[in-house]
PDB file of C-alpha atoms in Angstrom:
ATOM      1  CA  MET W   1      13.317  10.200 -14.861  1.00 78.00           C
ATOM      2  CA  VAL W   2      10.930   8.138 -12.770  1.00 85.00           C
ATOM      3  CA  ILE W   3       8.113  10.695 -12.829  1.00 90.00           C
ATOM      4  CA  LEU W   4       7.936  11.003 -16.613  1.00 90.00           C
ATOM      5  CA  ARG W   5       8.422   7.284 -17.321  1.00 92.00           C
ATOM      6  CA  ALA W   6       5.734   6.322 -14.820  1.00 93.00           C
ATOM      7  CA  PHE W   7       2.892   7.854 -16.855  1.00 94.00           C
ATOM      8  CA  PRO W   8       3.149   5.555 -19.915  1.00 93.00           C
ATOM      9  CA  LEU W   9       3.564   2.547 -17.624  1.00 94.00           C
ATOM     10  CA  SER W  10       0.478   3.561 -15.642  1.00 94.00           C
ATOM     11  CA  PHE W  11      -1.734   3.002 -18.699  1.00 94.00           C
ATOM     12  CA  SER W  12      -0.165  -0.425 -19.259  1.00 94.00           C
ATOM     13  CA  ILE W  13      -1.115  -1.291 -15.680  1.00 94.00           C
ATOM     14  CA  TYR W  14      -4.492   0.419 -16.002  1.00 94.00           C
ATOM     15  CA  TRP W  15      -6.021  -1.779 -18.700  1.00 93.00           C
ATOM     16  CA  ARG W  16      -4.902  -4.876 -16.837  1.00 91.00           C
ATOM     17  CA  MET W  17      -6.420  -3.557 -13.614  1.00 90.00           C
ATOM     18  CA  LEU W  18      -9.708  -2.899 -15.399  1.00 89.00           C
ATOM     19  CA  LEU W  19      -9.909  -6.602 -16.220  1.00 89.00           C
ATOM     20  CA  VAL W  20      -9.301  -7.897 -12.691  1.00 86.00           C
ATOM     21  CA  PHE W  21     -10.788  -5.047 -10.643  1.00 81.00           C
ATOM     22  CA  PRO W  22     -14.234  -6.705 -10.257  1.00 83.00           C
ATOM     23  CA  VAL W  23     -12.525  -9.833  -8.923  1.00 84.00           C
ATOM     24  CA  ILE W  24     -10.526  -7.739  -6.438  1.00 77.00           C
ATOM     25  CA  ILE W  25     -13.666  -5.967  -5.233  1.00 78.00           C
ATOM     26  CA  VAL W  26     -15.547  -9.234  -4.681  1.00 82.00           C
ATOM     27  CA  ALA W  27     -12.569 -10.752  -2.856  1.00 76.00           C
ATOM     28  CA  LEU W  28     -12.216  -7.690  -0.622  1.00 71.00           C
ATOM     29  CA  ILE W  29     -15.938  -7.714   0.185  1.00 77.00           C
ATOM     30  CA  VAL W  30     -15.859 -11.387   1.185  1.00 79.00           C
ATOM     31  CA  LEU W  31     -12.659 -10.982   3.160  1.00 73.00           C
ATOM     32  CA  GLY W  32     -13.964  -7.763   4.725  1.00 73.00           C
ATOM     33  CA  GLY W  33     -17.082  -9.553   5.943  1.00 78.00           C
ATOM     34  CA  LEU W  34     -15.026 -12.289   7.586  1.00 76.00           C
ATOM     35  CA  VAL W  35     -12.625  -9.800   9.128  1.00 73.00           C
ATOM     36  CA  GLY W  36     -15.496  -7.618  10.297  1.00 77.00           C
ATOM     37  CA  LEU W  37     -16.963 -10.587  12.157  1.00 83.00           C
ATOM     38  CA  LEU W  38     -13.571 -11.191  13.760  1.00 77.00           C
ATOM     39  CA  VAL W  39     -13.336  -7.532  14.798  1.00 77.00           C
ATOM     40  CA  LEU W  40     -16.753  -7.705  16.466  1.00 82.00           C
ATOM     41  CA  ILE W  41     -15.584 -10.687  18.500  1.00 84.00           C
ATOM     42  CA  LEU W  42     -12.315  -8.975  19.442  1.00 77.00           C
ATOM     43  CA  ALA W  43     -14.187  -5.795  20.393  1.00 79.00           C
ATOM     44  CA  MET W  44     -15.853  -7.738  23.201  1.00 82.00           C
ATOM     45  CA  LEU W  45     -12.533  -9.075  24.464  1.00 81.00           C
ATOM     46  CA  LEU W  46      -9.934  -6.337  23.927  1.00 79.00           C
ATOM     47  CA  PRO W  47      -9.643  -2.644  24.898  1.00 83.00           C
ATOM     48  CA  THR W  48     -11.054  -0.074  22.495  1.00 79.00           C
ATOM     49  CA  VAL W  49      -7.612   1.356  21.660  1.00 77.00           C
ATOM     50  CA  ILE W  50      -6.274  -2.000  20.491  1.00 80.00           C
ATOM     51  CA  VAL W  51      -9.402  -2.712  18.454  1.00 80.00           C
ATOM     52  CA  SER W  52      -9.141   0.746  16.834  1.00 79.00           C
ATOM     53  CA  VAL W  53      -5.547   0.066  15.789  1.00 77.00           C
ATOM     54  CA  LEU W  54      -6.580  -3.313  14.357  1.00 79.00           C
ATOM     55  CA  VAL W  55      -9.418  -1.742  12.366  1.00 80.00           C
ATOM     56  CA  PHE W  56      -7.011   0.907  11.048  1.00 79.00           C
ATOM     57  CA  ALA W  57      -4.538  -1.836  10.105  1.00 79.00           C
ATOM     58  CA  LEU W  58      -7.260  -3.745   8.249  1.00 79.00           C
ATOM     59  CA  CYS W  59      -8.257  -0.617   6.336  1.00 79.00           C
ATOM     60  CA  MET W  60      -4.629  -0.048   5.342  1.00 79.00           C
ATOM     61  CA  SER W  61      -4.351  -3.695   4.292  1.00 80.00           C
ATOM     62  CA  PHE W  62      -7.407  -3.379   2.061  1.00 80.00           C
ATOM     63  CA  MET W  63      -5.916  -0.231   0.519  1.00 80.00           C
ATOM     64  CA  THR W  64      -2.610  -2.027  -0.035  1.00 86.00           C
ATOM     65  CA  THR W  65      -4.063  -5.072  -1.822  1.00 85.00           C
ATOM     66  CA  PRO W  66      -5.008  -3.348  -5.144  1.00 87.00           C
ATOM     67  CA  LEU W  67      -1.615  -1.622  -5.112  1.00 91.00           C
ATOM     68  CA  LEU W  68       0.221  -4.925  -4.770  1.00 92.00           C
ATOM     69  CA  VAL W  69      -1.799  -6.406  -7.632  1.00 91.00           C
ATOM     70  CA  GLY W  70      -1.077  -3.377  -9.813  1.00 93.00           C
ATOM     71  CA  MET W  71       2.637  -3.417  -8.981  1.00 94.00           C
ATOM     72  CA  ARG W  72       2.824  -7.096  -9.837  1.00 94.00           C
ATOM     73  CA  MET W  73       1.175  -6.446 -13.205  1.00 93.00           C
ATOM     74  CA  GLY W  74       3.527  -3.560 -13.906  1.00 94.00           C
ATOM     75  CA  LEU W  75       6.635  -5.600 -13.113  1.00 94.00           C
ATOM     76  CA  ILE W  76       5.388  -8.485 -15.269  1.00 93.00           C
ATOM     77  CA  ALA W  77       4.809  -5.983 -18.088  1.00 92.00           C
ATOM     78  CA  LEU W  78       8.471  -4.934 -17.749  1.00 92.00           C
ATOM     79  CA  GLY W  79       9.631  -8.545 -17.978  1.00 91.00           C
ATOM     80  CA  HIS W  80      10.157  -9.431 -14.314  1.00 91.00           C
ATOM     81  CA  THR W  81       9.248 -12.990 -13.321  1.00 90.00           C
ATOM     82  CA  PRO W  82       7.362 -13.399 -10.014  1.00 91.00           C
ATOM     83  CA  ARG W  83       8.542 -15.888  -7.408  1.00 89.00           C
ATOM     84  CA  ASN W  84       5.216 -16.013  -5.573  1.00 88.00           C
ATOM     85  CA  THR W  85       1.523 -16.403  -6.356  1.00 85.00           C
ATOM     86  CA  TYR W  86      -1.333 -13.941  -6.103  1.00 81.00           C
ATOM     87  CA  GLY W  87      -2.449 -15.712  -2.940  1.00 79.00           C
ATOM     88  CA  GLY W  88       0.837 -14.763  -1.304  1.00 80.00           C
ATOM     89  CA  LEU W  89      -0.005 -11.071  -1.645  1.00 84.00           C
ATOM     90  CA  TRP W  90      -2.580 -11.223   1.162  1.00 81.00           C
ATOM     91  CA  GLY W  91       0.076 -11.921   3.778  1.00 85.00           C
ATOM     92  CA  PHE W  92       2.241  -8.995   2.670  1.00 87.00           C
ATOM     93  CA  ALA W  93      -0.810  -6.719   2.508  1.00 85.00           C
ATOM     94  CA  ALA W  94      -1.722  -7.617   6.083  1.00 84.00           C
ATOM     95  CA  MET W  95       1.856  -7.192   7.295  1.00 87.00           C
ATOM     96  CA  TYR W  96       2.452  -3.799   5.681  1.00 87.00           C
ATOM     97  CA  GLY W  97      -1.022  -2.627   6.714  1.00 83.00           C
ATOM     98  CA  LEU W  98      -0.324  -3.516  10.343  1.00 84.00           C
ATOM     99  CA  VAL W  99       3.082  -1.812  10.249  1.00 86.00           C
ATOM    100  CA  MET W 100       1.626   1.366   8.742  1.00 83.00           C
ATOM    101  CA  ALA W 101      -1.131   1.410  11.349  1.00 82.00           C
ATOM    102  CA  LEU W 102       1.292   0.939  14.260  1.00 84.00           C
ATOM    103  CA  LEU W 103       3.809   3.522  12.996  1.00 84.00           C
ATOM    104  CA  THR W 104       1.071   6.038  12.254  1.00 82.00           C
ATOM    105  CA  THR W 105      -0.541   5.539  15.670  1.00 82.00           C
ATOM    106  CA  VAL W 106       2.726   5.856  17.602  1.00 85.00           C
ATOM    107  CA  ILE W 107       4.019   8.886  15.681  1.00 83.00           C
ATOM    108  CA  THR W 108       0.636  10.604  15.795  1.00 79.00           C
ATOM    109  CA  ALA W 109       0.423  10.055  19.556  1.00 80.00           C
ATOM    110  CA  ILE W 110       3.867  11.623  19.981  1.00 83.00           C
ATOM    111  CA  VAL W 111       2.876  14.604  17.830  1.00 77.00           C
ATOM    112  CA  LEU W 112      -0.335  15.097  19.816  1.00 74.00           C
ATOM    113  CA  ILE W 113       1.474  14.895  23.149  1.00 77.00           C
ATOM    114  CA  VAL W 114       4.093  17.443  22.079  1.00 76.00           C
ATOM    115  CA  SER W 115       1.418  19.702  20.559  1.00 71.00           C
ATOM    116  CA  SER W 116      -0.665  19.567  23.732  1.00 71.00           C
ATOM    117  CA  PHE W 117       2.178  21.156  25.675  1.00 72.00           C
ATOM    118  CA  LEU W 118       2.572  23.789  22.959  1.00 67.00           C
ATOM    119  CA  PHE W 119      -1.124  24.611  23.315  1.00 63.00           C
ATOM    120  CA  GLY W 120      -0.651  25.051  27.041  1.00 61.00           C
ATOM    121  CA  PHE W 121      -2.254  21.985  28.604  1.00 56.00           C
ATOM    122  CA  ALA W 122      -0.850  18.646  29.641  1.00 52.00           C
ATOM    123  CA  PRO W 123      -2.270  15.548  27.932  1.00 52.00           C
ATOM    124  CA  MET W 124      -4.669  13.426  29.936  1.00 50.00           C
ATOM    125  CA  SER W 125      -5.229  16.307  32.367  1.00 53.00           C
ATOM    126  CA  PRO W 126      -8.125  15.766  34.790  1.00 51.00           C
ATOM    127  CA  GLY W 127     -11.254  17.492  33.565  1.00 51.00           C
ATOM    128  CA  LEU W 128      -9.835  18.125  30.101  1.00 52.00           C
ATOM    129  CA  GLY W 129     -12.656  17.872  27.563  1.00 51.00           C
ATOM    130  CA  GLY W 130     -13.280  18.319  23.881  1.00 54.00           C
ATOM    131  CA  ALA W 131     -14.504  21.886  24.387  1.00 59.00           C
ATOM    132  CA  ASP W 132     -11.183  22.826  26.028  1.00 58.00           C
ATOM    133  CA  ILE W 133      -9.214  21.362  23.141  1.00 59.00           C
ATOM    134  CA  LEU W 134     -11.367  23.144  20.525  1.00 61.00           C
ATOM    135  CA  MET W 135     -10.964  26.404  22.401  1.00 64.00           C
ATOM    136  CA  ALA W 136      -7.192  26.022  22.452  1.00 62.00           C
ATOM    137  CA  LEU W 137      -7.156  25.203  18.742  1.00 62.00           C
ATOM    138  CA  SER W 138      -9.326  28.207  17.864  1.00 65.00           C
ATOM    139  CA  GLN W 139      -6.997  30.540  19.748  1.00 66.00           C
ATOM    140  CA  ASN W 140      -3.956  29.467  17.747  1.00 65.00           C
ATOM    141  CA  SER W 141      -5.059  28.777  14.189  1.00 69.00           C
ATOM    142  CA  THR W 142      -1.509  28.617  12.812  1.00 72.00           C
ATOM    143  CA  LEU W 143      -0.461  25.872  15.183  1.00 70.00           C
ATOM    144  CA  ALA W 144      -3.768  24.089  14.686  1.00 71.00           C
ATOM    145  CA  THR W 145      -3.286  24.119  10.896  1.00 78.00           C
ATOM    146  CA  GLY W 146       0.238  22.783  11.281  1.00 76.00           C
ATOM    147  CA  LEU W 147      -1.022  20.039  13.576  1.00 76.00           C
ATOM    148  CA  PHE W 148      -3.746  19.040  11.102  1.00 77.00           C
ATOM    149  CA  ILE W 149      -1.294  18.917   8.186  1.00 82.00           C
ATOM    150  CA  THR W 150       1.270  16.948  10.210  1.00 80.00           C
ATOM    151  CA  ILE W 151      -1.221  14.311  11.323  1.00 79.00           C
ATOM    152  CA  ASN W 152      -2.388  13.813   7.742  1.00 81.00           C
ATOM    153  CA  LEU W 153       1.136  13.750   6.323  1.00 86.00           C
ATOM    154  CA  ILE W 154       2.336  11.030   8.685  1.00 84.00           C
ATOM    155  CA  PRO W 155       0.468   8.086   7.076  1.00 83.00           C
ATOM    156  CA  PHE W 156       1.051   9.589   3.633  1.00 88.00           C
ATOM    157  CA  CYS W 157       4.841   9.659   4.084  1.00 89.00           C
ATOM    158  CA  ILE W 158       4.958   6.203   5.668  1.00 88.00           C
ATOM    159  CA  PHE W 159       2.949   4.846   2.745  1.00 88.00           C
ATOM    160  CA  ALA W 160       5.310   6.488   0.240  1.00 92.00           C
ATOM    161  CA  ALA W 161       8.396   5.103   1.994  1.00 93.00           C
ATOM    162  CA  LEU W 162       6.922   1.579   1.880  1.00 92.00           C
ATOM    163  CA  MET W 163       6.063   1.660  -1.824  1.00 93.00           C
ATOM    164  CA  MET W 164       9.440   0.235  -2.867  1.00 93.00           C
ATOM    165  CA  PRO W 165       9.286  -2.726  -0.422  1.00 93.00           C
ATOM    166  CA  MET W 166       5.701  -3.366  -1.481  1.00 93.00           C
ATOM    167  CA  ALA W 167       6.776  -3.511  -5.128  1.00 93.00           C
ATOM    168  CA  ALA W 168       9.357  -6.133  -4.197  1.00 93.00           C
ATOM    169  CA  SER W 169       6.806  -8.114  -2.199  1.00 93.00           C
ATOM    170  CA  SER W 170       4.372  -8.111  -5.124  1.00 92.00           C
ATOM    171  CA  ILE W 171       6.642 -10.502  -7.050  1.00 93.00           C
ATOM    172  CA  GLY W 172       8.350 -12.039  -4.026  1.00 91.00           C
ATOM    173  CA  LYS W 173      11.927 -10.982  -4.729  1.00 91.00           C
ATOM    174  CA  ASP W 174      14.232  -8.045  -4.052  1.00 90.00           C
ATOM    175  CA  THR W 175      16.210  -6.114  -6.621  1.00 89.00           C
ATOM    176  CA  ASN W 176      19.221  -8.435  -6.164  1.00 87.00           C
ATOM    177  CA  GLY W 177      17.117 -11.415  -7.255  1.00 86.00           C
ATOM    178  CA  GLU W 178      16.900 -12.934  -3.787  1.00 88.00           C
ATOM    179  CA  ARG W 179      13.657 -13.836  -2.014  1.00 89.00           C
ATOM    180  CA  HIS W 180      11.929 -10.717  -0.698  1.00 88.00           C
ATOM    181  CA  THR W 181      13.100  -9.447   2.653  1.00 88.00           C
ATOM    182  CA  PRO W 182      10.360  -7.391   4.374  1.00 87.00           C
ATOM    183  CA  PHE W 183      11.085  -3.644   4.310  1.00 88.00           C
ATOM    184  CA  ALA W 184      14.132  -4.019   2.057  1.00 89.00           C
ATOM    185  CA  GLY W 185      14.471  -0.770   0.115  1.00 89.00           C
ATOM    186  CA  PHE W 186      12.455   1.283   2.638  1.00 91.00           C
ATOM    187  CA  GLY W 187      12.416   4.921   1.557  1.00 91.00           C
ATOM    188  CA  LYS W 188      14.010   4.417  -1.869  1.00 91.00           C
ATOM    189  CA  GLY W 189      12.622   6.696  -4.557  1.00 92.00           C
ATOM    190  CA  PHE W 190      10.752   8.639  -1.883  1.00 94.00           C
ATOM    191  CA  ILE W 191      10.659  11.999  -3.710  1.00 93.00           C
ATOM    192  CA  PRO W 192       9.312  10.836  -7.112  1.00 94.00           C
ATOM    193  CA  VAL W 193       6.862   8.496  -5.387  1.00 94.00           C
ATOM    194  CA  VAL W 194       5.549  11.350  -3.220  1.00 94.00           C
ATOM    195  CA  VAL W 195       5.199  13.622  -6.257  1.00 94.00           C
ATOM    196  CA  LEU W 196       3.184  11.027  -8.185  1.00 94.00           C
ATOM    197  CA  MET W 197       1.081  10.207  -5.126  1.00 94.00           C
ATOM    198  CA  LEU W 198       0.250  13.913  -4.822  1.00 94.00           C
ATOM    199  CA  VAL W 199      -0.685  13.976  -8.516  1.00 95.00           C
ATOM    200  CA  ALA W 200      -2.949  10.979  -7.948  1.00 94.00           C
ATOM    201  CA  GLN W 201      -4.617  12.651  -4.968  1.00 93.00           C
ATOM    202  CA  ALA W 202      -5.115  15.856  -6.951  1.00 94.00           C
ATOM    203  CA  VAL W 203      -6.775  13.886  -9.773  1.00 95.00           C
ATOM    204  CA  ASN W 204      -9.028  12.140  -7.253  1.00 93.00           C
ATOM    205  CA  ILE W 205     -10.118  15.454  -5.739  1.00 93.00           C
ATOM    206  CA  ALA W 206     -10.708  16.957  -9.174  1.00 94.00           C
ATOM    207  CA  ALA W 207     -12.773  13.921 -10.183  1.00 92.00           C
ATOM    208  CA  MET W 208     -14.940  14.292  -7.083  1.00 89.00           C
ATOM    209  CA  VAL W 209     -15.806  17.813  -8.257  1.00 89.00           C
ATOM    210  CA  ILE W 210     -15.907  17.407 -12.038  1.00 91.00           C
ATOM    211  CA  ILE W 211     -17.898  14.159 -12.312  1.00 87.00           C
ATOM    212  CA  PRO W 212     -20.957  15.341 -10.287  1.00 83.00           C
ATOM    213  CA  THR W 213     -20.809  18.678 -12.118  1.00 84.00           C
ATOM    214  CA  VAL W 214     -20.867  16.994 -15.534  1.00 84.00           C
ATOM    215  CA  PHE W 215     -23.621  14.634 -14.379  1.00 79.00           C
ATOM    216  CA  ALA W 216     -25.709  17.569 -13.157  1.00 77.00           C
ATOM    217  CA  SER W 217     -25.209  19.447 -16.430  1.00 79.00           C
ATOM    218  CA  ILE W 218     -26.424  16.419 -18.412  1.00 77.00           C
ATOM    219  CA  ALA W 219     -29.192  15.073 -16.172  1.00 71.00           C
ATOM    220  CA  GLY W 220     -30.119  18.395 -14.578  1.00 69.00           C
ATOM    221  CA  ASP W 221     -29.548  19.784 -11.105  1.00 64.00           C
ATOM    222  CA  ALA W 222     -33.030  18.774  -9.977  1.00 66.00           C
ATOM    223  CA  THR W 223     -32.440  15.136 -10.949  1.00 66.00           C
ATOM    224  CA  LEU W 224     -29.181  15.037  -9.011  1.00 65.00           C
ATOM    225  CA  MET W 225     -30.637  16.709  -5.910  1.00 66.00           C
ATOM    226  CA  ASN W 226     -33.706  14.460  -5.916  1.00 66.00           C
ATOM    227  CA  ALA W 227     -31.565  11.327  -6.234  1.00 63.00           C
ATOM    228  CA  LEU W 228     -29.283  12.463  -3.387  1.00 63.00           C
ATOM    229  CA  ALA W 229     -32.260  13.373  -1.196  1.00 61.00           C
ATOM    230  CA  THR W 230     -33.843   9.976  -1.830  1.00 62.00           C
ATOM    231  CA  MET W 231     -30.610   8.218  -0.907  1.00 58.00           C
ATOM    232  CA  GLY W 232     -30.354  10.355   2.220  1.00 57.00           C
ATOM    233  CA  ARG W 233     -33.759   9.104   3.405  1.00 58.00           C
ATOM    234  CA  TYR W 234     -32.862   5.466   2.774  1.00 57.00           C
ATOM    235  CA  ARG W 235     -33.346   3.357   5.902  1.00 57.00           C
ATOM    236  CA  GLY W 236     -32.993  -0.149   4.520  1.00 56.00           C
ATOM    237  CA  GLY W 237     -35.100  -2.473   2.424  1.00 54.00           C
ATOM    238  CA  GLU W 238     -35.560  -1.995  -1.293  1.00 55.00           C
ATOM    239  CA  LEU W 239     -33.103   0.417  -2.889  1.00 55.00           C
ATOM    240  CA  PRO W 240     -34.743   3.762  -3.665  1.00 55.00           C
ATOM    241  CA  ARG W 241     -35.292   5.142  -7.123  1.00 60.00           C
ATOM    242  CA  GLY W 242     -32.284   6.968  -8.477  1.00 58.00           C
ATOM    243  CA  THR W 243     -29.750   4.532  -7.036  1.00 62.00           C
ATOM    244  CA  GLY W 244     -28.855   3.095 -10.430  1.00 67.00           C
ATOM    245  CA  LEU W 245     -28.699   6.573 -11.933  1.00 68.00           C
ATOM    246  CA  LEU W 246     -26.261   7.775  -9.271  1.00 70.00           C
ATOM    247  CA  PHE W 247     -24.137   4.668  -9.614  1.00 69.00           C
ATOM    248  CA  ALA W 248     -23.942   4.852 -13.419  1.00 72.00           C
ATOM    249  CA  GLY W 249     -23.527   8.629 -13.559  1.00 77.00           C
ATOM    250  CA  ILE W 250     -21.220   9.325 -10.591  1.00 80.00           C
ATOM    251  CA  VAL W 251     -19.928   6.278  -8.730  1.00 81.00           C
ATOM    252  CA  LEU W 252     -18.865   4.201 -11.735  1.00 85.00           C
ATOM    253  CA  PRO W 253     -17.036   7.040 -13.547  1.00 87.00           C
ATOM    254  CA  TYR W 254     -15.273   7.924 -10.316  1.00 88.00           C
ATOM    255  CA  LEU W 255     -14.162   4.317  -9.776  1.00 87.00           C
ATOM    256  CA  VAL W 256     -12.810   4.182 -13.325  1.00 88.00           C
ATOM    257  CA  CYS W 257     -10.881   7.394 -12.684  1.00 91.00           C
ATOM    258  CA  ALA W 258      -9.658   6.264  -9.256  1.00 90.00           C
ATOM    259  CA  LEU W 259      -8.386   3.030 -10.769  1.00 91.00           C
ATOM    260  CA  TRP W 260      -6.041   5.031 -12.985  1.00 94.00           C
ATOM    261  CA  THR W 261      -4.709   6.988  -9.994  1.00 94.00           C
ATOM    262  CA  ILE W 262      -3.988   3.636  -8.312  1.00 93.00           C
ATOM    263  CA  SER W 263      -2.210   2.516 -11.482  1.00 94.00           C
ATOM    264  CA  LEU W 264      -0.126   5.707 -11.472  1.00 95.00           C
ATOM    265  CA  GLN W 265       1.046   5.079  -7.913  1.00 94.00           C
ATOM    266  CA  CYS W 266       1.843   1.478  -8.821  1.00 95.00           C
ATOM    267  CA  ALA W 267       3.827   2.671 -11.832  1.00 95.00           C
ATOM    268  CA  ALA W 268       5.870   4.980  -9.599  1.00 95.00           C
ATOM    269  CA  ALA W 269       6.900   2.112  -7.319  1.00 95.00           C
ATOM    270  CA  VAL W 270       7.536  -0.224 -10.278  1.00 95.00           C
ATOM    271  CA  ARG W 271       9.835   2.293 -11.969  1.00 95.00           C
ATOM    272  CA  VAL W 272      11.810   2.799  -8.752  1.00 94.00           C
ATOM    273  CA  TYR W 273      12.113  -0.974  -8.334  1.00 94.00           C
ATOM    274  CA  ALA W 274      13.173  -1.508 -11.969  1.00 93.00           C
ATOM    275  CA  ASP W 275      15.780   1.267 -11.792  1.00 92.00           C
ATOM    276  CA  ASP W 276      17.182  -0.226  -8.596  1.00 91.00           C
ATOM    277  CA  CYS W 277      17.346  -3.632 -10.288  1.00 89.00           C
ATOM    278  CA  ASP W 278      19.423  -2.115 -13.091  1.00 84.00           C
ATOM    279  CA  ALA W 279      21.739  -0.464 -10.564  1.00 81.00           C
ATOM    280  CA  THR W 280      22.134  -3.558  -8.376  1.00 74.00           C
ATOM    281  CA  PRO W 281      24.792  -6.008  -9.575  1.00 69.00           C
ATOM    282  CA  PRO W 282      23.578  -9.588  -9.773  1.00 63.00           C
ATOM    283  CA  ARG W 283      24.614 -11.917  -7.011  1.00 62.00           C
ATOM    284  CA  PRO W 284      27.795 -13.745  -8.088  1.00 60.00           C
ATOM    285  CA  MET W 285      27.320 -17.440  -8.704  1.00 56.00           C
ATOM    286  CA  PRO W 286      29.619 -19.846  -6.876  1.00 54.00           C
ATOM    287  CA  THR W 287      32.697 -20.670  -8.955  1.00 55.00           C
ATOM    288  CA  PRO W 288      32.986 -24.386  -9.761  1.00 52.00           C
ATOM    289  CA  THR W 289      36.170 -26.147  -8.767  1.00 50.00           C
ATOM    290  CA  ASP W 290      38.779 -26.274 -11.515  1.00 49.00           C
ATOM    291  CA  PRO W 291      39.517 -29.908 -12.420  1.00 49.00           C
ATOM    292  CA  ASP W 292      43.190 -28.986 -12.928  1.00 51.00           C
ATOM    293  CA  ASP W 293      43.513 -28.136  -9.248  1.00 49.00           C
ATOM    294  CA  GLY W 294      43.473 -31.835  -8.410  1.00 50.00           C
ATOM    295  CA  PRO W 295      40.773 -34.289  -7.408  1.00 49.00           C
ATOM    296  CA  VAL W 296      38.172 -33.204  -4.933  1.00 48.00           C
ATOM    297  CA  VAL W 297      37.829 -35.868  -2.248  1.00 44.00           C
ATOM    298  CA  GLU W 298      34.526 -35.576  -0.426  1.00 47.00           C
ATOM    299  CA  ASP W 299      34.814 -38.788   1.578  1.00 52.00           C
ATOM    300  CA  ILE W 300      36.764 -38.262   4.834  1.00 56.00           C
ATOM    301  CA  GLY W 301      37.707 -41.957   4.945  1.00 58.00           C
ATOM    302  CA  ALA W 302      39.064 -41.863   1.413  1.00 58.00           C
ATOM    303  CA  LEU W 303      41.052 -38.732   2.208  1.00 54.00           C
ATOM    304  CA  TRP W 304      42.581 -40.437   5.263  1.00 54.00           C
ATOM    305  CA  ARG W 305      43.501 -43.558   3.272  1.00 60.00           C
ATOM    306  CA  ASN W 306      45.169 -41.458   0.590  1.00 62.00           C
ATOM    307  CA  ARG W 307      47.392 -39.832   3.194  1.00 59.00           C
ATOM    308  CA  MET W 308      48.420 -43.135   4.804  1.00 60.00           C
ATOM    309  CA  PRO W 309      51.761 -44.629   3.644  1.00 59.00           C
ATOM    310  CA  THR W 310      51.472 -47.612   1.341  1.00 56.00           C
ATOM    311  CA  THR W 311      52.515 -50.903   2.942  1.00 53.00           C
ATOM    312  CA  HIS W 312      53.627 -53.996   1.029  1.00 50.00           C
TER     313      HIS W 312
END
C-alpha cells in the first residue's frame, strides 16, 4: 500500500534533504532576486492580471523545486538511474508551476463566475463593490464556506494530480524507460497522494501551534511576546534583539519539521512512480535479423545487380 510504504521512504529522503536544503535555499534566494527584478520590469509593461498570474506561477515553481529534488533523491534511493542533471529540474519546475498557475486561475475564475450568479449578482456588474460581495457572503454562510473550500481545493487537487508527472521529470524518464513526456501519468495515484498531502498539511499546522507553545514554556511567555513585539516594530537597519532567539527557537525547528512533510509528499509520488514502473512492461527491443533468413543487402545497387541475369 502506497500510504504505508511512503513513511519509511520519507525518512530516507529526509536525511538527504537535510544535507542539500541550505544549498536549495541559497539557490532559490538568488533565483528569486533575479526573477523579482524581471517581474518589476514586466509590471511596467504588462496588465496587472497577467503579472499576477506570472507571480503566482513563480511561487508555484519555487514550491515545486524542493519537491523535484526530493523525488529525485527518493528514486535514486530505490535504484532508479536519472537521465538528466539537477540543472534540468529548473525547466520542469518552471513549466509545471506555470501550468498549475494557469489551471488554477482559469478554474477559479469559472467557480467565481458561477458562484456570483448563485449569490444573486452578475459578475463585473456596474457599481459592484467589495462591500456588496461581503454582504452577499454574510447572508449565505453555507454557500460562502463551500466557495472558500472549493477555491482552496483547486490548487491542492491540481498539485496532487501532477505529483506523478513531476516524479518522472525529476529523473527525466517515464515509467516505460523512455525520456520524460510532460504530464505523462497525470492523476495516477491521486487518492494516496492526496491522503499523504493532507497528513503533511496537518503536521505543518500542528507544528505551527506546538513549536511556539514549547518555546514559550521553556523561555517564558514574556520572552516570546517581547521578541515578537520587537520584531513587529522593526523598520529596517540593524536586526532587533530577539531575532536570533526567535529563529533558533521557532523558525529553525519549524523548517526542520516542514522539511519532513516535504519528504513525505515526495515519498508518496516516488512510491506511485515505482509501482507504475513495476506494472509497466519494458519496451520490447528490436529483434535482430536471423542470419539463416538469408543475406541482408543494404546497398540498392548491389541488390539490383544480384537480380540481373548473368551474362557470359
